[in-house]
Short mmCIF file of C-alpha atoms and ligand atoms in Angstrom, two decimals:
data_model
loop_
_atom_site.label_atom_id
_atom_site.label_comp_id
_atom_site.label_asym_id
_atom_site.label_seq_id
_atom_site.Cartn_x
_atom_site.Cartn_y
_atom_site.Cartn_z
CA MET A 9 -4.31 21.23 -6.35
CA THR A 10 -2.35 24.18 -7.21
CA ASP A 11 -2.41 27.84 -5.57
CA GLU A 12 0.25 29.25 -7.49
CA SER A 13 -2.46 31.91 -8.90
CA ILE A 14 -2.99 33.74 -5.79
CA PRO A 15 -0.79 36.33 -5.61
CA GLU A 16 0.68 37.39 -2.19
CA GLN A 17 -0.70 40.90 -1.94
CA LEU A 18 -4.11 38.94 -1.96
CA ALA A 19 -3.40 36.27 0.50
CA GLY A 20 -2.65 36.32 4.45
CA GLY A 21 -0.09 33.77 4.14
CA ARG A 22 2.61 32.25 1.88
CA LEU A 23 3.81 28.83 1.73
CA THR A 24 7.34 28.12 0.13
CA ILE A 25 8.39 25.39 -0.91
CA ASP A 26 12.04 24.45 -1.72
CA LEU A 27 11.88 21.23 -4.26
CA GLY A 28 15.83 21.54 -3.82
CA ALA A 29 15.49 20.47 -0.28
CA LEU A 30 12.62 17.75 -1.75
CA VAL A 31 15.14 16.20 -4.23
CA ALA A 32 18.08 15.98 -1.70
CA ASN A 33 16.22 14.47 0.68
CA TRP A 34 14.70 11.55 -2.08
CA ARG A 35 18.56 11.50 -2.87
CA THR A 36 19.73 10.58 0.69
CA LEU A 37 16.62 8.28 1.20
CA ALA A 38 17.69 6.32 -2.18
CA ALA A 39 21.59 6.21 -0.71
CA ARG A 40 19.91 4.33 2.50
CA ALA A 41 18.61 1.58 0.27
CA PRO A 42 21.37 1.04 -2.37
CA GLY A 43 19.87 -2.36 -3.64
CA ALA A 44 16.15 -1.08 -3.98
CA THR A 45 14.07 1.16 -6.07
CA THR A 46 13.17 4.46 -4.59
CA ALA A 47 9.48 5.41 -5.26
CA ALA A 48 7.86 8.88 -3.76
CA VAL A 49 4.61 8.61 -1.91
CA VAL A 50 2.72 11.84 -3.23
CA LYS A 51 -0.88 11.14 -1.43
CA ALA A 52 -2.95 13.96 0.22
CA ASP A 53 -1.24 16.49 -2.77
CA GLY A 54 1.69 15.77 -1.71
CA TYR A 55 1.44 15.84 2.31
CA GLY A 56 0.44 19.28 1.38
CA VAL A 57 3.08 20.86 -0.34
CA GLY A 58 1.77 19.95 -4.09
CA ALA A 59 1.79 16.69 -5.43
CA LEU A 60 2.27 17.86 -9.07
CA GLU A 61 4.89 19.98 -8.29
CA ALA A 62 6.75 17.78 -6.03
CA SER A 63 6.17 14.71 -8.48
CA LYS A 64 7.72 17.07 -11.37
CA ALA A 65 10.69 17.47 -9.34
CA LEU A 66 11.12 13.96 -8.39
CA ALA A 67 10.72 12.79 -11.83
CA ALA A 68 13.72 15.28 -13.06
CA ALA A 69 15.44 13.23 -10.32
CA GLY A 70 14.98 10.20 -11.54
CA CYS A 71 12.08 9.22 -9.52
CA GLY A 72 9.89 6.37 -11.50
CA THR A 73 7.67 5.24 -9.38
CA PHE A 74 4.77 6.95 -7.43
CA PHE A 75 2.15 6.32 -4.72
CA VAL A 76 -1.12 8.15 -4.33
CA GLY A 77 -4.05 8.12 -2.30
CA LEU A 78 -7.18 7.77 -4.56
CA PRO A 79 -7.90 7.43 -8.04
CA GLU A 80 -8.77 10.79 -8.57
CA GLU A 81 -5.21 12.00 -7.56
CA GLY A 82 -3.66 9.59 -9.74
CA ILE A 83 -5.26 10.65 -12.62
CA ARG A 84 -4.29 14.33 -11.87
CA LEU A 85 -0.64 12.88 -11.37
CA ARG A 86 -1.14 11.25 -14.60
CA ALA A 87 -1.69 14.54 -16.74
CA ALA A 88 1.57 15.73 -15.49
CA LEU A 89 3.74 12.33 -15.51
CA PRO A 90 2.89 10.29 -18.50
CA ALA A 91 5.63 7.82 -18.38
CA ALA A 92 5.47 7.40 -14.36
CA THR A 93 4.50 3.89 -12.95
CA ILE A 94 1.79 5.18 -10.55
CA TYR A 95 0.19 2.95 -7.86
CA VAL A 96 -3.02 3.94 -5.82
CA LEU A 97 -3.22 2.75 -2.40
CA ALA A 98 -6.91 3.04 -1.56
CA GLY A 99 -7.32 0.00 -3.80
CA LEU A 100 -10.05 -0.51 -6.34
CA ILE A 101 -12.83 1.54 -5.65
CA PRO A 102 -15.97 -0.07 -6.82
CA GLY A 103 -16.74 1.85 -10.23
CA SER A 104 -13.10 2.63 -10.41
CA VAL A 105 -11.87 0.14 -12.83
CA GLU A 106 -12.45 2.04 -16.12
CA ALA A 107 -10.65 5.44 -15.27
CA LEU A 108 -7.97 3.60 -13.62
CA THR A 109 -7.05 1.27 -16.85
CA ARG A 110 -7.54 4.73 -19.01
CA ALA A 111 -5.00 6.57 -17.11
CA ASN A 112 -2.57 3.63 -16.62
CA LEU A 113 -3.09 3.56 -12.96
CA ARG A 114 -2.24 0.39 -10.79
CA PRO A 115 -4.23 -0.34 -8.18
CA VAL A 116 -2.89 -1.86 -4.83
CA LEU A 117 -5.30 -4.70 -4.12
CA GLY A 118 -6.42 -5.63 -0.76
CA SER A 119 -8.91 -8.07 -0.75
CA PRO A 120 -10.47 -11.10 -2.18
CA THR A 121 -13.20 -8.77 -3.68
CA GLU A 122 -10.87 -6.53 -5.07
CA ILE A 123 -8.45 -9.34 -6.35
CA ASP A 124 -11.64 -10.91 -7.92
CA ALA A 125 -12.71 -7.82 -9.58
CA TRP A 126 -9.19 -6.96 -11.28
CA ILE A 127 -8.75 -10.30 -12.66
CA ALA A 128 -12.17 -9.70 -14.24
CA ALA A 129 -11.01 -6.53 -15.48
CA ARG A 130 -8.17 -8.30 -17.08
CA ARG A 131 -9.92 -10.49 -18.61
CA ALA A 132 -11.63 -7.91 -20.35
CA GLY A 133 -8.30 -6.05 -21.55
CA ALA A 134 -6.74 -4.53 -18.72
CA SER A 135 -3.20 -4.72 -19.52
CA THR A 136 -1.59 -2.34 -16.16
CA GLY A 137 0.30 -3.52 -13.53
CA ALA A 138 -1.08 -4.07 -9.98
CA ALA A 139 -0.20 -4.73 -6.26
CA ILE A 140 -0.81 -7.14 -3.72
CA HIS A 141 -1.22 -5.67 -0.52
CA ILE A 142 -0.90 -7.98 2.27
CA ASP A 143 -1.73 -7.06 5.91
CA THR A 144 0.75 -8.10 8.17
CA GLY A 145 -0.23 -6.47 11.43
CA MET A 146 -1.51 -2.93 10.60
CA ASN A 147 -5.31 -4.16 10.22
CA ARG A 148 -5.96 -1.79 7.93
CA LEU A 149 -6.05 -2.31 4.16
CA GLY A 150 -4.47 -5.50 2.56
CA LEU A 151 -5.05 -9.55 2.46
CA THR A 152 -5.18 -11.59 6.15
CA ALA A 153 -2.70 -13.83 6.27
CA ALA A 154 -5.13 -16.60 5.39
CA GLU A 155 -6.36 -14.84 2.47
CA ALA A 156 -2.63 -14.49 1.52
CA ARG A 157 -2.15 -18.32 2.03
CA ASP A 158 -5.54 -19.15 -0.34
CA LEU A 159 -4.18 -16.59 -2.85
CA VAL A 160 -0.28 -18.14 -3.23
CA ALA A 161 -2.17 -21.43 -3.12
CA ALA A 162 -3.74 -20.48 -6.60
CA PRO A 163 -1.54 -20.25 -8.96
CA ASP A 164 -3.97 -20.01 -11.81
CA ARG A 165 -5.25 -16.50 -10.00
CA ILE A 166 -1.74 -15.15 -10.06
CA ALA A 167 -1.04 -15.83 -13.31
CA ALA A 168 -4.55 -14.03 -14.05
CA LEU A 169 -3.14 -11.17 -11.82
CA ALA A 170 0.26 -10.83 -13.03
CA PRO A 171 1.05 -8.79 -10.44
CA SER A 172 3.68 -6.14 -10.56
CA LEU A 173 4.25 -5.74 -6.92
CA LEU A 174 3.86 -7.48 -3.37
CA MET A 175 3.54 -4.69 -0.67
CA SER A 176 2.88 -4.61 3.25
CA HIS A 177 2.83 -1.55 5.40
CA LEU A 178 4.64 -1.24 8.83
CA ALA A 179 2.77 0.37 11.93
CA CYS A 180 5.44 0.99 14.04
CA ALA A 181 8.68 1.44 11.96
CA ASP A 182 9.11 5.01 13.70
CA THR A 183 9.84 3.04 16.88
CA PRO A 184 12.86 0.99 15.74
CA ALA A 185 12.90 -1.20 19.00
CA HIS A 186 9.32 -1.89 18.46
CA PRO A 187 8.92 -5.77 18.79
CA LEU A 188 5.92 -5.26 15.68
CA ASN A 189 8.25 -4.37 13.48
CA ALA A 190 10.51 -7.65 13.09
CA ARG A 191 7.06 -9.58 13.45
CA GLN A 192 5.86 -7.98 10.14
CA LEU A 193 9.19 -8.63 8.48
CA ALA A 194 8.57 -12.34 9.52
CA ALA A 195 5.18 -12.38 8.01
CA PHE A 196 6.03 -10.84 4.58
CA ARG A 197 9.16 -12.88 3.89
CA ILE A 198 6.46 -16.04 4.47
CA VAL A 199 4.45 -14.60 1.27
CA ARG A 200 7.05 -13.34 -0.40
CA SER A 201 9.08 -16.66 -0.62
CA ALA A 202 5.80 -17.87 -1.67
CA LEU A 203 6.14 -15.30 -4.84
CA PRO A 204 9.48 -14.58 -5.26
CA GLN A 205 9.57 -13.70 -9.03
CA VAL A 206 7.19 -10.43 -7.83
CA PRO A 207 8.98 -7.39 -6.44
CA ALA A 208 8.37 -6.37 -3.17
CA SER A 209 8.30 -3.25 -1.17
CA LEU A 210 7.80 -3.15 2.81
CA ALA A 211 9.38 0.11 3.71
CA ASN A 212 8.00 3.73 4.32
CA SER A 213 10.09 6.73 5.30
CA SER A 214 11.39 5.12 8.73
CA GLY A 215 11.07 1.56 7.32
CA ILE A 216 14.20 2.43 5.43
CA TYR A 217 16.03 3.21 8.51
CA LEU A 218 15.65 -0.13 10.20
CA GLY A 219 18.03 -1.53 7.74
CA ARG A 220 18.69 -3.59 4.52
CA ASP A 221 16.39 -6.34 5.70
CA TYR A 222 13.56 -3.79 5.11
CA HIS A 223 14.45 -2.69 1.88
CA PHE A 224 13.30 -5.63 -0.61
CA ASP A 225 12.90 -4.04 -3.98
CA LEU A 226 11.33 -0.78 -3.69
CA THR A 227 11.30 1.66 -0.88
CA ARG A 228 8.29 3.75 -0.73
CA PRO A 229 9.03 7.16 1.54
CA GLY A 230 6.70 9.53 2.24
CA VAL A 231 6.82 11.86 5.07
CA ALA A 232 10.78 12.18 5.12
CA LEU A 233 10.67 13.51 1.67
CA TYR A 234 8.72 16.55 3.05
CA GLY A 235 11.11 17.74 6.05
CA ALA A 236 9.09 16.17 9.01
CA VAL A 237 10.40 13.88 11.64
CA PHE A 238 9.85 10.49 10.84
CA ILE A 239 11.78 8.55 13.59
CA ASP A 240 11.12 9.39 17.22
CA GLY A 241 13.44 11.57 18.76
CA GLN A 242 15.68 11.71 15.77
CA PRO A 243 15.91 15.20 13.37
CA PRO A 244 13.90 14.97 10.13
CA LEU A 245 15.90 15.37 6.79
CA GLN A 246 16.05 19.00 4.98
CA THR A 247 13.46 21.44 5.74
CA VAL A 248 11.06 21.57 2.27
CA ALA A 249 8.00 24.02 3.77
CA LYS A 250 8.17 27.35 5.10
CA LEU A 251 5.07 28.73 6.23
CA GLU A 252 4.80 32.35 6.65
CA ALA A 253 1.50 34.89 7.85
CA ARG A 254 1.52 38.64 7.24
CA VAL A 255 1.29 41.35 10.42
CA LEU A 256 -2.16 42.60 9.23
CA ARG A 257 -2.14 44.82 12.72
CA VAL A 258 0.06 46.00 15.26
CA ARG A 259 -1.28 46.88 18.80
CA ASP A 260 -0.61 47.66 22.32
CA VAL A 261 -2.76 46.48 25.20
CA THR A 262 -2.92 47.38 28.95
CA ALA A 263 -2.72 45.07 31.69
CA GLY A 264 -6.52 43.50 32.49
CA ASP A 265 -7.45 43.68 28.36
CA THR A 266 -8.06 40.34 26.97
CA VAL A 267 -7.06 39.00 23.67
CA GLY A 268 -9.34 36.56 21.31
CA TYR A 269 -12.44 34.81 21.30
CA GLY A 270 -13.74 34.11 24.64
CA ALA A 271 -11.36 36.08 26.46
CA THR A 272 -9.27 33.17 27.63
CA GLU A 273 -6.11 35.26 28.03
CA THR A 274 -6.17 38.46 29.89
CA ALA A 275 -2.48 40.56 29.73
CA ALA A 276 -0.80 40.76 33.16
CA THR A 277 1.11 43.81 32.26
CA GLN A 278 0.92 46.27 28.82
CA ARG A 279 1.83 44.31 25.70
CA ARG A 280 2.19 44.73 22.19
CA ILE A 281 0.25 42.49 20.04
CA ALA A 282 0.84 41.57 16.40
CA VAL A 283 -2.39 40.27 14.85
CA LEU A 284 -1.39 37.65 11.90
CA GLY A 285 -3.40 36.90 8.74
CA ALA A 286 -3.82 32.92 9.14
CA GLY A 287 -5.85 30.65 11.51
CA TYR A 288 -7.47 27.44 11.56
CA ALA A 289 -9.03 27.84 8.16
CA ASP A 290 -5.18 27.45 7.09
CA GLY A 291 -4.47 24.53 8.99
CA TYR A 292 -3.19 26.03 11.96
CA HIS A 293 -4.45 24.25 14.61
CA ARG A 294 -6.80 25.62 17.23
CA ALA A 295 -5.34 23.39 19.68
CA ALA A 296 -2.50 25.26 19.52
CA SER A 297 -4.28 28.30 21.23
CA SER A 298 -2.89 30.04 24.48
CA ARG A 299 -4.88 30.96 27.22
CA ASP A 300 -4.19 32.28 31.26
CA GLY A 301 -2.30 29.14 32.79
CA ARG A 302 -1.73 27.23 29.43
CA SER A 303 0.91 28.67 26.53
CA GLY A 304 0.51 27.40 23.03
CA GLY A 305 2.33 27.61 19.80
CA ARG A 306 4.54 30.13 19.01
CA VAL A 307 6.09 32.02 15.73
CA PHE A 308 9.71 33.36 14.75
CA LEU A 309 9.83 37.07 13.72
CA ARG A 310 12.64 39.41 13.20
CA GLY A 311 14.81 36.93 14.52
CA HIS A 312 13.23 36.07 17.74
CA PHE A 313 10.13 34.07 19.32
CA ALA A 314 6.78 35.08 19.92
CA ALA A 315 4.29 33.49 21.46
CA LEU A 316 0.72 33.08 20.54
CA ILE A 317 -1.89 34.91 22.77
CA GLY A 318 -5.34 34.01 23.51
CA ARG A 319 -7.35 31.48 20.87
CA VAL A 320 -6.43 30.92 17.28
CA SER A 321 -9.54 32.05 15.41
CA MET A 322 -10.64 31.16 11.79
CA ASP A 323 -8.58 33.37 9.89
CA LEU A 324 -6.30 35.23 12.66
CA ILE A 325 -3.95 34.43 15.42
CA ALA A 326 -2.40 36.95 17.67
CA VAL A 327 1.18 36.67 19.17
CA ASP A 328 2.60 38.49 21.75
CA VAL A 329 5.58 40.91 20.19
CA THR A 330 6.49 42.78 23.36
CA ALA A 331 10.19 42.05 23.40
CA VAL A 332 10.60 42.05 19.98
CA ARG A 333 11.93 45.21 18.38
CA GLY A 334 10.46 46.86 15.41
CA VAL A 335 7.65 44.82 14.59
CA GLU A 336 5.51 46.50 11.76
CA GLU A 337 2.76 45.69 9.91
CA GLY A 338 3.39 43.89 6.47
CA ASP A 339 5.85 41.94 8.44
CA TRP A 340 5.98 38.24 7.81
CA ALA A 341 6.08 35.99 10.42
CA GLU A 342 7.25 31.94 10.19
CA LEU A 343 4.55 29.51 11.87
CA PHE A 344 6.76 26.79 10.70
CA GLY A 345 9.98 26.21 8.52
CA PRO A 346 13.99 26.54 8.71
CA ASN A 347 13.50 28.47 12.38
CA LEU A 348 10.76 26.51 13.74
CA PRO A 349 10.31 22.89 12.96
CA VAL A 350 7.24 21.56 11.46
CA ASP A 351 7.11 19.13 14.15
CA GLU A 352 7.24 21.54 17.23
CA VAL A 353 4.22 23.02 16.10
CA ALA A 354 2.37 20.13 15.56
CA ALA A 355 3.34 19.04 19.21
CA ARG A 356 2.22 22.18 20.99
CA ALA A 357 -0.81 21.32 18.87
CA GLY A 358 -1.24 17.69 19.96
CA THR A 359 -0.66 16.13 16.86
CA ILE A 360 2.23 15.42 14.26
CA GLY A 361 4.02 16.79 11.52
CA TYR A 362 2.37 14.81 8.77
CA GLU A 363 -1.42 16.51 10.14
CA LEU A 364 -0.01 19.75 9.75
CA LEU A 365 1.74 19.50 6.34
CA THR A 366 -1.47 17.91 4.94
CA GLY A 367 -3.89 19.97 6.83
CA LEU A 368 -2.32 23.63 5.18
CA GLY A 369 -5.62 24.57 3.06
CA HIS A 370 -5.40 26.53 -0.05
CA ARG A 371 -5.76 30.03 0.93
CA TYR A 372 -1.87 30.80 0.67
CA ALA A 373 0.24 32.26 -1.79
CA ARG A 374 2.50 29.49 -3.10
CA ARG A 375 6.03 29.79 -3.90
CA TYR A 376 8.38 26.70 -5.32
CA ALA A 377 12.21 27.11 -5.30
CA ALA A 378 14.25 25.16 -6.78
CA LYS A 379 18.07 25.00 -5.71
C1 PLP B 575 1.25 6.65 3.67
C2 PLP B 575 2.05 5.35 3.28
C3 PLP B 575 3.12 5.16 2.78
C4 PLP B 575 4.42 6.32 3.15
O1 PLP B 575 4.78 6.27 5.01
P1 PLP B 575 5.79 7.61 5.65
O2 PLP B 575 5.58 7.71 6.88
O3 PLP B 575 4.90 8.97 5.01
O4 PLP B 575 6.82 7.61 5.03
C5 PLP B 575 3.99 4.09 2.52
N1 PLP B 575 2.98 2.94 2.25
C6 PLP B 575 2.06 3.13 2.86
C7 PLP B 575 1.10 1.97 2.10
C8 PLP B 575 1.14 4.37 3.31
O5 PLP B 575 0.10 4.22 3.36
#
């Protein structure tokens, strides 16, 4: 999805994506796992920043392997990157075989049924690679330990599959001390040792920082590329996305006035309010609303922070700019970006940077900057 066509003067918000920072983050992650190939996870429209733009910038920097969530994401990425290796994490959705093979997309196979269907597709002439996904403790997608044992005990099935990747996914890599990390590593190694000829992949962004044991042949970073927090309590890599909303209106309210839906917040004294042109329809979570007795989110404008006042509306938020000198209609307020980390904004809405980024919505004027 690309919103480049929305001109700034027709939008309430603008999103600036620093592709130079994205590439720098990919290089940082690659340097942490020097023995492995570093792929890029670009599912959910590249975590909201634009999968095609992000992937093209990463491919130009030397990234050759990409992971998308869904076949339709893969088909669009294939049109932009004819030579890349592209894996589809959702697996083999019934009815998708022909579309996958036509676009040379590699399914991540996660059940005996999917493996049977892919073997049948290969016998019918499909020649693209495929990953085998082993569940080692997430209990989401992937073969169970018993299913993995059955598969590795069937060399004819392995030969028919000719897997291009063996992978698993860590549940708690963002918490390095969590005991599940080592348990998952041990479980993955057992399957890996039965299929030593197949390239292996375990680490997401945070998994890369668990050390060499977790790197195997290929790493799959996502969120760290986009500049959000990926290890509990650790700062992110470079900021990639800056979201700003336009000041549509500046107004004064007097003591006793309420602001916004539900009249949930009452001005104790005379206040100056700036009304901004983005709301929950743009992915600014309503849970960041402010009300009497509980403060919500904040924005950054003219060098200062300004707190939300009242509820987040569909298209609008209001902030208290009483202490910020010179705010004018037409100013841009930073909702997150270099001055206001996306994870802080997310935390004030009770969520994580991942959810804020992937929920950005499509009404912004988008600008892509390369360093
Ligand atoms: C989303 C995803 C990743 C990337 O995870 P991050 O935490 O964003 O680095 C890697 N592998 C799989 C299977 C995923 O679903």
